[in-house]
XYZ file of C-alpha atoms in Angstrom:
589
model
C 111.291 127.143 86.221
C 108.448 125.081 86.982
C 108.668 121.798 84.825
C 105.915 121.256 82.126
C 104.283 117.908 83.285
C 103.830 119.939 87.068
C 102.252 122.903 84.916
C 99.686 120.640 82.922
C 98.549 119.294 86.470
C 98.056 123.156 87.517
C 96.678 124.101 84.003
C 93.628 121.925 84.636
C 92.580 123.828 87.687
C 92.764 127.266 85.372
C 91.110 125.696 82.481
C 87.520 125.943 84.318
C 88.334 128.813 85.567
C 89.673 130.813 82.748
C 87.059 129.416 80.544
C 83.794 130.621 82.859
C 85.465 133.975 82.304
C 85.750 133.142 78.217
C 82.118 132.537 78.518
C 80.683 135.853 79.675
C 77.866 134.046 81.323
C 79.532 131.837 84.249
C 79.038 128.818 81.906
C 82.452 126.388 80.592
C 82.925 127.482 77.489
C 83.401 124.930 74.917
C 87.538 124.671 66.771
C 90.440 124.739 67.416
C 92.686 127.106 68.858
C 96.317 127.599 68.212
C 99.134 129.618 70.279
C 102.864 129.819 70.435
C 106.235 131.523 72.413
C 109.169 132.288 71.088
C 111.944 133.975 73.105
C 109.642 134.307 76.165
C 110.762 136.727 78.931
C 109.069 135.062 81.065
C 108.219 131.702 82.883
C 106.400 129.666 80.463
C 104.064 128.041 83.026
C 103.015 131.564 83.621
C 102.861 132.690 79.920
C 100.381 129.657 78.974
C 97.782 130.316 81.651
C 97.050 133.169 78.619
C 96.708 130.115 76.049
C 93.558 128.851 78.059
C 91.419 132.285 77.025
C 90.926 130.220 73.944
C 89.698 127.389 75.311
C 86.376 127.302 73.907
C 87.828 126.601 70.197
C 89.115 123.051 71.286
C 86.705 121.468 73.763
C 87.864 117.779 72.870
C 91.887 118.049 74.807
C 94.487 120.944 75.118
C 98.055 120.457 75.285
C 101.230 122.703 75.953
C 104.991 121.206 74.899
C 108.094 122.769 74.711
C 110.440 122.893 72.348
C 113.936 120.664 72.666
C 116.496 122.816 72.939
C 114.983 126.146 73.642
C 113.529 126.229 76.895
C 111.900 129.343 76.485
C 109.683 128.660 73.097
C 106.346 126.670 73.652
C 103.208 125.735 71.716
C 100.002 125.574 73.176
C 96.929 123.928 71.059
C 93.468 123.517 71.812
C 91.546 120.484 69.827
C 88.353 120.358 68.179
C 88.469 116.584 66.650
C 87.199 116.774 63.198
C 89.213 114.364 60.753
C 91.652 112.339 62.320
C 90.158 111.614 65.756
C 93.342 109.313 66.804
C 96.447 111.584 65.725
C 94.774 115.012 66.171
C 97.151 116.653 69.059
C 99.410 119.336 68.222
C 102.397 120.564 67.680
C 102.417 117.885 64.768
C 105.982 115.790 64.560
C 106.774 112.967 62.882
C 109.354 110.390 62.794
C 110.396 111.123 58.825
C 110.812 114.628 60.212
C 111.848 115.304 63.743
C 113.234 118.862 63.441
C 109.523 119.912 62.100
C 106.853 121.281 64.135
C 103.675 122.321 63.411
C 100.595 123.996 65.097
C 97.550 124.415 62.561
C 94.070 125.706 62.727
C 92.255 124.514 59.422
C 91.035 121.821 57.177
C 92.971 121.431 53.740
C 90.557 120.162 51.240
C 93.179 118.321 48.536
C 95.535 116.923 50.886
C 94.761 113.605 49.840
C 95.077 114.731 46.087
C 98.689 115.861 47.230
C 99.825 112.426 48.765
C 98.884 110.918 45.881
C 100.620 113.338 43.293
C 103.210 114.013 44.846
C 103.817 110.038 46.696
C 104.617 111.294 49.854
C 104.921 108.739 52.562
C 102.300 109.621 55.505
C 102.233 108.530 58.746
C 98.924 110.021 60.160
C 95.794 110.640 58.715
C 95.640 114.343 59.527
C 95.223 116.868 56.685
C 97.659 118.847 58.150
C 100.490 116.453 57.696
C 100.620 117.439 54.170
C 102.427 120.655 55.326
C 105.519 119.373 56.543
C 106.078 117.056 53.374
C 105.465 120.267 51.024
C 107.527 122.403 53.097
C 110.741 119.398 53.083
C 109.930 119.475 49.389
C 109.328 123.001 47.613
C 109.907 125.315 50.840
C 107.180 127.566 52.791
C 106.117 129.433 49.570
C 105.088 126.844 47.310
C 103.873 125.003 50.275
C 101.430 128.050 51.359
C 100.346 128.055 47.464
C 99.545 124.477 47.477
C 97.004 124.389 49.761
C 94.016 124.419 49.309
C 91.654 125.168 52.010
C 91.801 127.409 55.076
C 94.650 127.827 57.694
C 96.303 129.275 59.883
C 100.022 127.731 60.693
C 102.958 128.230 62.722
C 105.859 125.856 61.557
C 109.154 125.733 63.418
C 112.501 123.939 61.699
C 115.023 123.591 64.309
C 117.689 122.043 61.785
C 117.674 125.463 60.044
C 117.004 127.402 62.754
C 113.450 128.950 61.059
C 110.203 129.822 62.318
C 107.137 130.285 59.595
C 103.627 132.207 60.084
C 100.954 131.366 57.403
C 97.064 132.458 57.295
C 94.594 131.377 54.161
C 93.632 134.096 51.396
C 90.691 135.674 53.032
C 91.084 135.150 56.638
C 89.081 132.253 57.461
C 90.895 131.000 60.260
C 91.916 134.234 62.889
C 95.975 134.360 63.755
C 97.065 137.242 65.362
C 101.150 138.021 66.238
C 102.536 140.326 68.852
C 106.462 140.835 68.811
C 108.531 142.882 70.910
C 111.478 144.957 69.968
C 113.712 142.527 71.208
C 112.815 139.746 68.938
C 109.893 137.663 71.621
C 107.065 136.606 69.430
C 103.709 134.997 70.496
C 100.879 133.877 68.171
C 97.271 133.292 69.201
C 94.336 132.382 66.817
C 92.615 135.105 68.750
C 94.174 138.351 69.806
C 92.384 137.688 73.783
C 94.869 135.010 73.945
C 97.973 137.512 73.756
C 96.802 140.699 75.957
C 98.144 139.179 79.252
C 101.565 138.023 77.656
C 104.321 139.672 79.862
C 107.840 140.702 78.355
C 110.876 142.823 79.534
C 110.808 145.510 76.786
C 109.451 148.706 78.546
C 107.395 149.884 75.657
C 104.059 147.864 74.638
C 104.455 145.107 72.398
C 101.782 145.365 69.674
C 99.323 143.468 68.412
C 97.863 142.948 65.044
C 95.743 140.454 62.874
C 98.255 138.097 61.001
C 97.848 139.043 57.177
C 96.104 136.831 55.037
C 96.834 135.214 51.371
C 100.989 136.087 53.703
C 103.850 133.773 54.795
C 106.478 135.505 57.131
C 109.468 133.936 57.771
C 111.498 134.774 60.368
C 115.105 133.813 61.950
C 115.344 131.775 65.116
C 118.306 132.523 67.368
C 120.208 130.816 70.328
C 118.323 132.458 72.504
C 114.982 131.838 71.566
C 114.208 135.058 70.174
C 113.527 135.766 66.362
C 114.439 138.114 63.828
C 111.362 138.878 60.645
C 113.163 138.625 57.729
C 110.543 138.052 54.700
C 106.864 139.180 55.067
C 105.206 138.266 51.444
C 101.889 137.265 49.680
C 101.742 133.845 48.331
C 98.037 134.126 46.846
C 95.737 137.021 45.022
C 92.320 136.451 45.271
C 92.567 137.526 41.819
C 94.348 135.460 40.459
C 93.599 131.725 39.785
C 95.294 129.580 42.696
C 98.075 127.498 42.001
C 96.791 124.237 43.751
C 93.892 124.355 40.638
C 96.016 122.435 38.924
C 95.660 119.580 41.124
C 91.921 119.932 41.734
C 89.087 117.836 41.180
C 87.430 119.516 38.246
C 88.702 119.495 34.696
C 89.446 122.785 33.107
C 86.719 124.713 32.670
C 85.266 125.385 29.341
C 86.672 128.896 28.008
C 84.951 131.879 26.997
C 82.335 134.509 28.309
C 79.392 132.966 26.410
C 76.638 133.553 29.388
C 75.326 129.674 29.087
C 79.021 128.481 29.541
C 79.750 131.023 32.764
C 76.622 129.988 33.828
C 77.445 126.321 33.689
C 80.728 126.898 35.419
C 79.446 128.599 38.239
C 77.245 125.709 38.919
C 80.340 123.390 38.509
C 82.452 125.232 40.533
C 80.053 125.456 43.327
C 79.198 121.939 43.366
C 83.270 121.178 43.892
C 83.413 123.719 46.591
C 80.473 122.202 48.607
C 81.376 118.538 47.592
C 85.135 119.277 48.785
C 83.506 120.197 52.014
C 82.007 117.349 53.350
C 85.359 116.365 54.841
C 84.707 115.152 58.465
C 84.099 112.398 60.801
C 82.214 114.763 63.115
C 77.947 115.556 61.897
C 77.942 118.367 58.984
C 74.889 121.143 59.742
C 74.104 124.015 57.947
C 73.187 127.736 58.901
C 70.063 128.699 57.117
C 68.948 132.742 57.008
C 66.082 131.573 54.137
C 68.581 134.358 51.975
C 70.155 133.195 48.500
C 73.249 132.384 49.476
C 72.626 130.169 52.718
C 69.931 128.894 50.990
C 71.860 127.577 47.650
C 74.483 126.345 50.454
C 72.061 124.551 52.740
C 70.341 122.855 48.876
C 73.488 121.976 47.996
C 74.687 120.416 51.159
C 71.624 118.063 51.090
C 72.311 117.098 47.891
C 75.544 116.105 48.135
C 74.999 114.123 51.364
C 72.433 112.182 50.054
C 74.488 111.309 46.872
C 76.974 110.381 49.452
C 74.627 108.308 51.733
C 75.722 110.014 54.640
C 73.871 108.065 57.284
C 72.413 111.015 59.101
C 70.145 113.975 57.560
C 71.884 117.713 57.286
C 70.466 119.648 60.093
C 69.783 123.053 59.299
C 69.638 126.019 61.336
C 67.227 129.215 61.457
C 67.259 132.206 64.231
C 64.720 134.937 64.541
C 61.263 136.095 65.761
C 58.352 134.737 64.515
C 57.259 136.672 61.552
C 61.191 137.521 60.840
C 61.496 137.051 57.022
C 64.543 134.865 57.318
C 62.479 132.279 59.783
C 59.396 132.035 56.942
C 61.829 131.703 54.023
C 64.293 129.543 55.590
C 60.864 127.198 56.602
C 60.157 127.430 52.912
C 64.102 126.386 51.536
C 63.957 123.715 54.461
C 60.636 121.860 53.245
C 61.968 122.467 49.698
C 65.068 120.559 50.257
C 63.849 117.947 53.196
C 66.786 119.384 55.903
C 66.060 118.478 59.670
C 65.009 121.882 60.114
C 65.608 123.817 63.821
C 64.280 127.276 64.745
C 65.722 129.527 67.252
C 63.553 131.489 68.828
C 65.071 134.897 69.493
C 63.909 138.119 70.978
C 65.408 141.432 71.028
C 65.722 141.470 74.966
C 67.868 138.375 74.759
C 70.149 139.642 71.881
C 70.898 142.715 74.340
C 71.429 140.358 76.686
C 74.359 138.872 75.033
C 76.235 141.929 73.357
C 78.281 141.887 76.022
C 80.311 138.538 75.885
C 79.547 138.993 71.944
C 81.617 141.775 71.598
C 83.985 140.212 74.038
C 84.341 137.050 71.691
C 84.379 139.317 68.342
C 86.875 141.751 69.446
C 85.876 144.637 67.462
C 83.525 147.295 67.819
C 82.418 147.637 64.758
C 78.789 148.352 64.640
C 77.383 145.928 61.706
C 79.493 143.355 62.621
C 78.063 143.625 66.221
C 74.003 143.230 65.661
C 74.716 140.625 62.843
C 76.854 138.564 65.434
C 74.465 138.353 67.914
C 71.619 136.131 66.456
C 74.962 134.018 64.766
C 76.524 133.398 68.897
C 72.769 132.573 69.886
C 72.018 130.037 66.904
C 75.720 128.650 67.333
C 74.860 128.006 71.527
C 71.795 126.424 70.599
C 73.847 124.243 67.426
C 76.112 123.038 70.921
C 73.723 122.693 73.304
C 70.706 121.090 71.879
C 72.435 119.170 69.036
C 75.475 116.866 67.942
C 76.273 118.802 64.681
C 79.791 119.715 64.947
C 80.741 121.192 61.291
C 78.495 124.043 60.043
C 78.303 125.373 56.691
C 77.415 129.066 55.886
C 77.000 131.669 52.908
C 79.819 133.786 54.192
C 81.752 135.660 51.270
C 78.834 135.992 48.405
C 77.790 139.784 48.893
C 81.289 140.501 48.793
C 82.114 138.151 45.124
C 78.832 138.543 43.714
C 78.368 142.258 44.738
C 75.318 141.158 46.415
C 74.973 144.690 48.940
C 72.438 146.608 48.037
C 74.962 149.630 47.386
C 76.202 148.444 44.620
C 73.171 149.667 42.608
C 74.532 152.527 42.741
C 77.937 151.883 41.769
C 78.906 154.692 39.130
C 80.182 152.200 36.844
C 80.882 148.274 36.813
C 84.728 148.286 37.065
C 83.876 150.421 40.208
C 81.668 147.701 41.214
C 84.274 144.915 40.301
C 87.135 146.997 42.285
C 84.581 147.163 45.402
C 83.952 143.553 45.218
C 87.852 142.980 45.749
C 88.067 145.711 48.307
C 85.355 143.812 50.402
C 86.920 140.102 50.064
C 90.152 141.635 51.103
C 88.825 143.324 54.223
C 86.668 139.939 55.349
C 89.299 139.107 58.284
C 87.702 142.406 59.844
C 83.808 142.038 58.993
C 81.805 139.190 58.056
C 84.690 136.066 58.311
C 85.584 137.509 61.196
C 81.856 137.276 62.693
C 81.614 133.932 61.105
C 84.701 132.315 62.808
C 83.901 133.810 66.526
C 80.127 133.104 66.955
C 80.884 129.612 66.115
C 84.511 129.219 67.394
C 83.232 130.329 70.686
C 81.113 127.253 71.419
C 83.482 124.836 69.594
C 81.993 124.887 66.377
C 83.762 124.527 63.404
C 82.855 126.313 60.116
C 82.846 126.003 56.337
C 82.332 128.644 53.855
C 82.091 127.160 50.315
C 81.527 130.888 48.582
C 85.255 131.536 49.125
C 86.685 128.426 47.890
C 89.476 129.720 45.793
C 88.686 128.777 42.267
C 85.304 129.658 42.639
C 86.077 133.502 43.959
C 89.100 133.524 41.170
C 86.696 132.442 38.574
C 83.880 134.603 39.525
C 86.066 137.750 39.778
C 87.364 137.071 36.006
C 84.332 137.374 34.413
C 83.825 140.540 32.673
C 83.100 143.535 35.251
C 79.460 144.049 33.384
C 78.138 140.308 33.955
C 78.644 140.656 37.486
C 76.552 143.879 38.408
C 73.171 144.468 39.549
C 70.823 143.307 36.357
C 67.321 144.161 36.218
C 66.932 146.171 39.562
C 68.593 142.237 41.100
C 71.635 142.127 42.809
C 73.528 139.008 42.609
C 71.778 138.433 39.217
C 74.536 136.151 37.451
C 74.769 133.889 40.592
C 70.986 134.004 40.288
C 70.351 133.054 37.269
C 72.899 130.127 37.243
C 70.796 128.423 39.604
C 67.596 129.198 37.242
C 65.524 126.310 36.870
C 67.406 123.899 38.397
C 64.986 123.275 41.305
C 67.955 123.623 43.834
C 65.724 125.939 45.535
C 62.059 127.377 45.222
C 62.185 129.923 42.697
C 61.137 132.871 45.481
C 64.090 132.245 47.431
C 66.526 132.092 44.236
C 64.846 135.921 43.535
C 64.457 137.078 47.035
C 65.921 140.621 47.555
C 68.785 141.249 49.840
C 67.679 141.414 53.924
C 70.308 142.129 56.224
C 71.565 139.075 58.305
C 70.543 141.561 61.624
C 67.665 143.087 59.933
C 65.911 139.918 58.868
C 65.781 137.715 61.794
C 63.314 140.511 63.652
C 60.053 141.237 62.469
C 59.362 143.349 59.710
C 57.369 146.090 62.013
C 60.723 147.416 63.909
C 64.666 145.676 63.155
C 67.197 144.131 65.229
C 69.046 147.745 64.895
C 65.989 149.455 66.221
C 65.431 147.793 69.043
C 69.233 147.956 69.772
C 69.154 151.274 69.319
C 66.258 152.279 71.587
C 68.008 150.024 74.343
C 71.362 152.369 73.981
C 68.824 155.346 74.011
C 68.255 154.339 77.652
C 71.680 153.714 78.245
C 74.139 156.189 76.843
C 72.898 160.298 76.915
C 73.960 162.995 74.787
C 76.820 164.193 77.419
C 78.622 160.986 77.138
C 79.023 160.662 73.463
C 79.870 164.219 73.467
C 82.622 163.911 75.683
C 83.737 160.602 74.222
C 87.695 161.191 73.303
C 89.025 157.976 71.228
C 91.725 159.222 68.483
C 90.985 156.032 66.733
C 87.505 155.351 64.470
C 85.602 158.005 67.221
C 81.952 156.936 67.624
C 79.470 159.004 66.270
C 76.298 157.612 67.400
C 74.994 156.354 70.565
C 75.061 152.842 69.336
C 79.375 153.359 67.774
C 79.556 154.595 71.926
C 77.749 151.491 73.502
C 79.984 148.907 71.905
C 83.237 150.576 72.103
C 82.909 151.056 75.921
C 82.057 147.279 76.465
C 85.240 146.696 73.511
C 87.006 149.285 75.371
C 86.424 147.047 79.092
C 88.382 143.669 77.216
C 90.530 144.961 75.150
C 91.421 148.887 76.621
C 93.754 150.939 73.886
C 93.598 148.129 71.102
C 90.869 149.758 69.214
C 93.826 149.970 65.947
C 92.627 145.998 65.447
C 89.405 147.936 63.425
C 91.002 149.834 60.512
C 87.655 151.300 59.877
C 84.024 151.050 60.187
C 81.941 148.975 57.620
C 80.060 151.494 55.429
C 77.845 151.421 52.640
C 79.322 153.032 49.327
C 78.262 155.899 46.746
C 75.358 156.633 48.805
C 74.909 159.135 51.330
C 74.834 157.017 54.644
C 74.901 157.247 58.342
C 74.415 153.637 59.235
C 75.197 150.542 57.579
C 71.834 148.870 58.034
C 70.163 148.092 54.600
C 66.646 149.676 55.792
C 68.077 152.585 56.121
C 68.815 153.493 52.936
C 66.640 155.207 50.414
C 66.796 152.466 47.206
C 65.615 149.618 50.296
C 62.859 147.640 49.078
C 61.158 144.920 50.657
C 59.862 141.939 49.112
C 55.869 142.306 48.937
C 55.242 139.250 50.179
C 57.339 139.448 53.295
């Protein structure tokens, strides 16, 4: 077996390489990616040439180690420096615990809160390190509860012989696991970074997204190979987290009074953004000119001046012209004093990119597809042309705050308030999923305050009628706690619902449309009539288009899509907005 310092010397001569192939475009590509072995069946300086197909989510360094003792188990990590720029590589060790090892893709917001509580003795300054001293302390359950932030984690304890798989409550950070039926396990924050992994089993090994809010534990053996032997939840979105207890903010005042939820919301919000700010790298901020990137973006600037950060936010628009989101974001970003960029963006250069899109997403999935495409072009411009590193977003709010314009028709509000749970569990698949790839693939790193966990676990207690549609408004409640507070100009805080890939075209003829009339050209009636896929079968031109280019990457894995997003209790045939019958622009736009 070829020894691992020769392999690192080779693995710089595929790191170029692999990476112009991660790209799509013949470009390097440039977060932080994760990626283990366990049990390998095969040379390891073969196995990790996979490892560099994530690349582009650690542009900073990349290393590969071995573990002592088991010659065929490896971890592979790819570094985006945000915190701790001098003890940053992975697999973490330290001296206190040398049987520990730990490869982690995340930022956890009260780690310092932790230390402190709990006095443990630290000998880095990286978040992460507060892992291992929970784990030596309570054990991987109460550890995973602790946390708060997002993560995903693989933690190996050689002294017991254990191996541990961990992934945040909604999915924030991606983790996928394949596992063979002889006990070989790989994980890969992205499933591209698995599909090449060779074993001895002569069935396929399968691979899924790692479940999130779940631990699995799982036996180690002599041989390198592992045995699952405890798959549970540690947190409900539900329910309120366990790490609350330790958080910044008092208890919250009790009661459903609608001045006191009101006042909480604002509270909470403030402590998710505020929490946020954690980074030595510059903080940016996505900026649509909707409500919830908006109130993000507002309270980003806020907070940094309060802090005296000694650089202004820079926020970040993407669309045509006389796209709504450009005019309102110009509006929020004069309204808050941002260093304000515009993307220019045409349709012909969206279709331009679908391709490596899709090939960064890995789904098919039609909304997710034209929403990610103005996202990958605003994130290359966010690397390219700037030094912002961390970017905030809205992610999360249409699901909490039942902000889809479906939900007007909900036939009742507990319907509505079981939706709203339905779509913050299925995030990992849709919009966090979008979120984490457009950025991730050119090395950004993201934050997405609307799912800190007591804010969603708050929210999603209130009574089910406070939280629907009011007043023809979606989003009212989150609305009107932000009423008068000059956060934002009051059109913005009242500005209907657009789209993310509606809104950044022009009001004449959508992102959609113009995708659509491209496929027109592209895909004829024969081929989608002879299309055979047992799984989610397309049904439009459009469903046909992207799962041939998904179907070129990632051929037979199309089970990694449960479903199709889909507007509810409405008779629909495509999950664009404009489409539907109760769609109503805002006059002004």
């Amino acid at each position: 077996m070829m020894q691992l310092g020769t392999f690192l010397r080779v693995a710089h001569v595929f790191r170029d390489a692999i990476s112009n192939y991660a790209s799509g475009n013949g470009e390097p590509a440039v977060m932080c990616g994760i990626w283990g072995l366990f049990g390998s069946d095969d040379c390891l300086s073969t196995q990790c040439t996979c490892a560099m197909k994530i690349a582009h989510r650690g542009p900073d360094a990349f290393r590969f180690e071995n573990v002592n003792g088991f010659t065929n188990c490896c971890f592979g990590f790819h570094r985006l420096a945000i915190v701790d720029q001098l003890y940053g590589m992975q697999p973490l060790r330290i001296k206190k615990f040398p049987y520990l090892w730990l490869c982690y893709n995340g930022e956890i917001y009260n780690h310092h809160r932790l230390r402190k509580k709990f006095e443990f003795d630290y000998q880095t300054k990286m978040d992460g390190e507060i892992l291992l001293h929970l784990y030596d302390r309570f054990g991987i359950e109460r550890m995973a509860s602790l946390l708060d932030g997002v993560f995903a984690f693989i933690l190996l304890d050689t002294a017991n012989r254990k191996v541990f798989l961990g992934r945040d409550t909604y999915g924030v950070r991606p983790m996928f696991r394949m596992m063979t039926d002889n006990g070989f396990l790989a994980v890969c924050s992205e499933a591209k970074g698995l599909t090449e992994i060779t074993h001895s089993m002569s069935t396929p090994a399968e691979i899924t997204p790692f479940p999130p809010g779940h631990f699995e534990v799982f036996d180690l053996k002599a041989s390198g190979k592992v045995e699952s032997v405890q798959l549970d939840r540690f947190h409900s979105c539900t329910d309120e987290p366990k790490h609350a207890v330790y958080d910044s903010v008092d208890p919250l005042p009790s009661g459903f009074e609608l001045e006191t939820v009101k006042s909480n919301i604002r509270t909470l919000f403030e402590n998710a953004v505020q929490k946020r700010l954690m980074a030595h790298r510059r903080i940016g901020c996505l900026l649509s000119g909707g409500l919830d990137s908006s109130l993000v973006a507002a309270m980003l600037v806020k907070l940094a001046k309060e802090a005296e950060l000694k650089y202004p936010v820079q926020t970040f628009s993407i669309g045509a012209e006389d796209s709504p989101d450009v005019l309102a974001a110009r509006k929020v970003a004069a309204h808050i004093g941002s260093e304000h960029h515009e993307v220019n963006f045409t349709p012909e250069e969206g279709i331009r990119a679908v391709d490596e899109v899709i090939f960064h997403l890995e789904t098919y999935d039609i909304t997710t597809v034209r929403a990610s495409v103005g996202m990958y072009l605003v994130s290359k411009y966010i690397r390219e042309k700037t030094d912002s590193v961390v970017i905030f977003s809205g992610e999360g709010s249409d699901e909490l705050t039942q902000g889809y314009i479906y939900f007007h028709k909900a036939p009742s509000p507990q319907a509505a308030a079981e939706d709203s749970v339905r779509l913050l569990k299925e995030l990992y698949m849709f919009d966090v999923l979008r979120a984490d790839r457009t950025t991730a693939a050119h090395g950004l790193e993201l934050r997405v305050p609307f799912l800190d966990h007591r804010f969603t676990s708050y929210y999603l207690s209130l009574p089910a009628e406070m939280r629907v549609p009011k007043d023809g408004v979606e989003k009212h409640l989150l609305r009107d706690a932000f009423k008068g507070m000059n956060l934002i100009p009051e059109e913005i805080l009242w500005r209907r619902k657009e789209a993310f890939s509606d809104g950044i075209t022009s009001m004449k003829k959508s992102w959609y449309s113009c995708l659509q009339d491209h496929i027109e050209s592209e895909v004829n009636d024969t081929q989608l009539d002879k299309a055979v896929f047992s799984h989610n079968p397309p049904r439009t031109k459009e469903a046909y288009f992207y799962r041939q280019i998904f179907e070129k990457y990632y051929p037979g894995r199309a089970s990694w899509l449960s479903h199709y997003w889909m507007p509810r209790w409405i008779k629909a045939t495509d999950p664009s907005a404009r489409t539907l019958s109760i769609y109503k622009p805002d006059k002004d736009e």
